[in-house]
């Protein structure tokens, strides 16, 4: 099921449940991911994770098949990386910030109150799309379950 949530700020937030994406014509992920691309200004997608090891180019290629002009994996693998101005500048080059699944406690520990948080806020205020699936969804709420204690 696809649900879009609009707030009183300028941007859009798309929250979708977990599960494997598929590029098949009937895949659950086609409609919400297409929506995210369509809502963005320049259709540039950052696929963000704390760990892309073992990941391939499938998800960025999938976003490009849905109309993204550019999509790339961005690994922010530590709190020190999340606090870099260079990380903020890199994220600000994209119109869709998509947070992959994984362990939300790691996202929380690494990204909370850093330049990554600033980029999320600033991109949203610019009218762009912030989205995530599974753990990436869980970290995008004002009140979150961090999973730090199990």
Short mmCIF file of C-alpha atoms in Angstrom, two decimals:
data_model
loop_
_atom_site.label_atom_id
_atom_site.label_comp_id
_atom_site.label_asym_id
_atom_site.label_seq_id
_atom_site.Cartn_x
_atom_site.Cartn_y
_atom_site.Cartn_z
CA UNK A 1 0.00 0.00 0.00
CA UNK A 2 1.27 3.49 -0.83
CA UNK A 3 0.54 6.48 1.36
CA UNK A 4 1.90 9.98 0.89
CA UNK A 5 2.02 12.38 3.82
CA UNK A 6 2.05 16.13 3.30
CA UNK A 7 3.05 18.45 6.10
CA UNK A 8 2.80 22.22 6.40
CA UNK A 9 6.42 22.66 5.30
CA UNK A 10 7.54 22.91 1.71
CA UNK A 11 8.85 19.40 1.02
CA UNK A 12 7.41 15.92 0.79
CA UNK A 13 7.99 12.90 2.97
CA UNK A 14 7.33 9.42 1.66
CA UNK A 15 7.36 6.55 4.13
CA UNK A 16 7.03 2.99 2.86
CA UNK A 17 7.31 -0.35 4.61
CA UNK A 18 10.10 -2.83 4.15
CA UNK A 19 10.35 -5.66 1.70
CA UNK A 20 12.41 -6.36 -1.34
CA UNK A 21 12.04 -3.91 -4.19
CA UNK A 22 11.55 -5.25 -7.67
CA UNK A 23 11.69 -3.74 -11.12
CA UNK A 24 8.89 -6.00 -12.35
CA UNK A 25 5.91 -4.16 -13.79
CA UNK A 26 3.69 -5.30 -10.86
CA UNK A 27 6.17 -4.54 -8.04
CA UNK A 28 4.88 -2.78 -4.91
CA UNK A 29 7.78 -0.33 -5.03
CA UNK A 30 7.10 1.08 -8.51
CA UNK A 31 4.32 3.49 -7.53
CA UNK A 32 5.86 5.08 -4.41
CA UNK A 33 9.39 5.26 -5.81
CA UNK A 34 8.07 6.74 -9.06
CA UNK A 35 6.14 9.29 -7.01
CA UNK A 36 9.33 10.30 -5.16
CA UNK A 37 11.20 10.86 -8.43
CA UNK A 38 8.28 12.78 -9.95
CA UNK A 39 7.99 15.14 -6.95
CA UNK A 40 11.62 16.21 -7.11
CA UNK A 41 12.97 19.22 -8.96
CA UNK A 42 15.91 17.74 -10.90
CA UNK A 43 15.16 14.05 -10.32
CA UNK A 44 18.52 13.34 -8.67
CA UNK A 45 18.35 10.54 -6.06
CA UNK A 46 20.80 9.84 -3.23
CA UNK A 47 20.49 6.26 -1.95
CA UNK A 48 21.87 6.66 1.57
CA UNK A 49 23.07 3.94 3.92
CA UNK A 50 25.55 3.46 6.73
CA UNK A 51 26.84 0.34 4.92
CA UNK A 52 26.82 -0.30 1.18
CA UNK A 53 29.25 -3.21 1.40
CA UNK A 54 27.87 -6.01 -0.66
CA UNK A 55 25.42 -3.61 -2.30
CA UNK A 56 25.42 -3.22 -5.99
CA UNK A 57 24.14 -0.64 -8.37
CA UNK A 58 20.66 -2.21 -8.54
CA UNK A 59 18.75 0.36 -6.47
CA UNK A 60 20.25 3.44 -8.18
CA UNK A 61 19.62 1.79 -11.56
CA UNK A 62 16.04 1.09 -10.48
CA UNK A 63 15.47 4.76 -9.63
CA UNK A 64 16.91 5.71 -13.03
CA UNK A 65 14.52 3.27 -14.72
CA UNK A 66 11.72 5.22 -12.99
CA UNK A 67 12.93 8.53 -14.46
CA UNK A 68 15.70 9.74 -12.15
CA UNK A 69 18.29 11.70 -14.12
CA UNK A 70 20.94 10.54 -11.66
CA UNK A 71 20.97 8.10 -8.75
CA UNK A 72 23.92 7.05 -6.65
CA UNK A 73 24.77 5.09 -3.53
CA UNK A 74 26.12 7.27 -0.73
CA UNK A 75 27.67 5.55 2.25
CA UNK A 76 27.84 7.56 5.47
CA UNK A 77 29.45 4.94 7.67
CA UNK A 78 30.25 6.78 10.90
CA UNK A 79 29.18 9.67 13.06
CA UNK A 80 32.36 11.53 12.09
CA UNK A 81 31.43 11.18 8.39
CA UNK A 82 27.90 12.40 9.19
CA UNK A 83 29.31 15.52 10.85
CA UNK A 84 31.44 16.59 7.85
CA UNK A 85 30.49 19.69 5.88
CA UNK A 86 31.54 17.73 2.77
CA UNK A 87 28.81 15.19 3.54
CA UNK A 88 26.25 17.98 3.87
CA UNK A 89 27.41 19.53 0.58
CA UNK A 90 27.19 16.16 -1.18
CA UNK A 91 23.65 15.47 0.04
CA UNK A 92 22.54 18.97 -0.97
CA UNK A 93 23.33 18.07 -4.61
CA UNK A 94 20.35 15.67 -4.66
CA UNK A 95 16.59 16.24 -4.74
CA UNK A 96 15.51 12.91 -3.24
CA UNK A 97 17.19 11.63 -0.08
CA UNK A 98 16.31 7.92 0.14
CA UNK A 99 17.38 6.04 3.28
CA UNK A 100 17.74 2.28 2.85
CA UNK A 101 16.68 -0.34 5.31
CA UNK A 102 19.01 -1.89 7.84
CA UNK A 103 19.44 -1.25 11.54
CA UNK A 104 17.70 1.93 12.66
CA UNK A 105 19.80 2.09 15.82
CA UNK A 106 22.90 2.58 13.65
CA UNK A 107 21.23 5.32 11.62
CA UNK A 108 20.15 6.96 14.87
CA UNK A 109 23.60 6.70 16.46
CA UNK A 110 25.46 7.95 13.40
CA UNK A 111 23.14 10.63 11.99
CA UNK A 112 21.18 12.26 14.82
CA UNK A 113 22.05 15.97 15.25
CA UNK A 114 24.73 15.99 12.53
CA UNK A 115 25.19 17.60 9.11
CA UNK A 116 23.09 14.72 7.73
CA UNK A 117 20.18 15.94 9.88
CA UNK A 118 20.82 19.48 8.66
CA UNK A 119 20.75 18.32 5.01
CA UNK A 120 17.47 16.46 5.57
CA UNK A 121 15.88 19.56 7.08
CA UNK A 122 17.26 21.91 4.46
CA UNK A 123 16.25 19.70 1.52
CA UNK A 124 12.74 19.37 2.95
CA UNK A 125 12.53 23.15 3.43
CA UNK A 126 13.60 23.58 -0.22
CA UNK A 127 10.62 21.51 -1.30
CA UNK A 128 12.37 18.26 -2.06
CA UNK A 129 11.60 14.65 -1.15
CA UNK A 130 12.79 12.80 1.93
CA UNK A 131 12.05 9.09 1.94
CA UNK A 132 13.06 5.75 3.29
CA UNK A 133 12.03 2.15 3.60
CA UNK A 134 12.08 -0.13 6.64
CA UNK A 135 14.77 1.26 9.00
CA UNK A 136 15.12 4.22 6.65
CA UNK A 137 11.46 4.95 7.26
CA UNK A 138 11.79 4.49 11.03
CA UNK A 139 14.37 7.27 11.39
CA UNK A 140 12.33 9.95 9.62
CA UNK A 141 9.87 10.69 12.38
CA UNK A 142 10.11 13.29 15.12
CA UNK A 143 9.42 10.53 17.63
CA UNK A 144 11.27 7.35 16.76
CA UNK A 145 11.96 3.92 18.10
CA UNK A 146 15.77 3.85 17.94
CA UNK A 147 16.14 0.13 18.68
CA UNK A 148 19.23 0.95 20.72
CA UNK A 149 18.23 -1.42 23.53
CA UNK A 150 16.80 -4.27 21.55
#
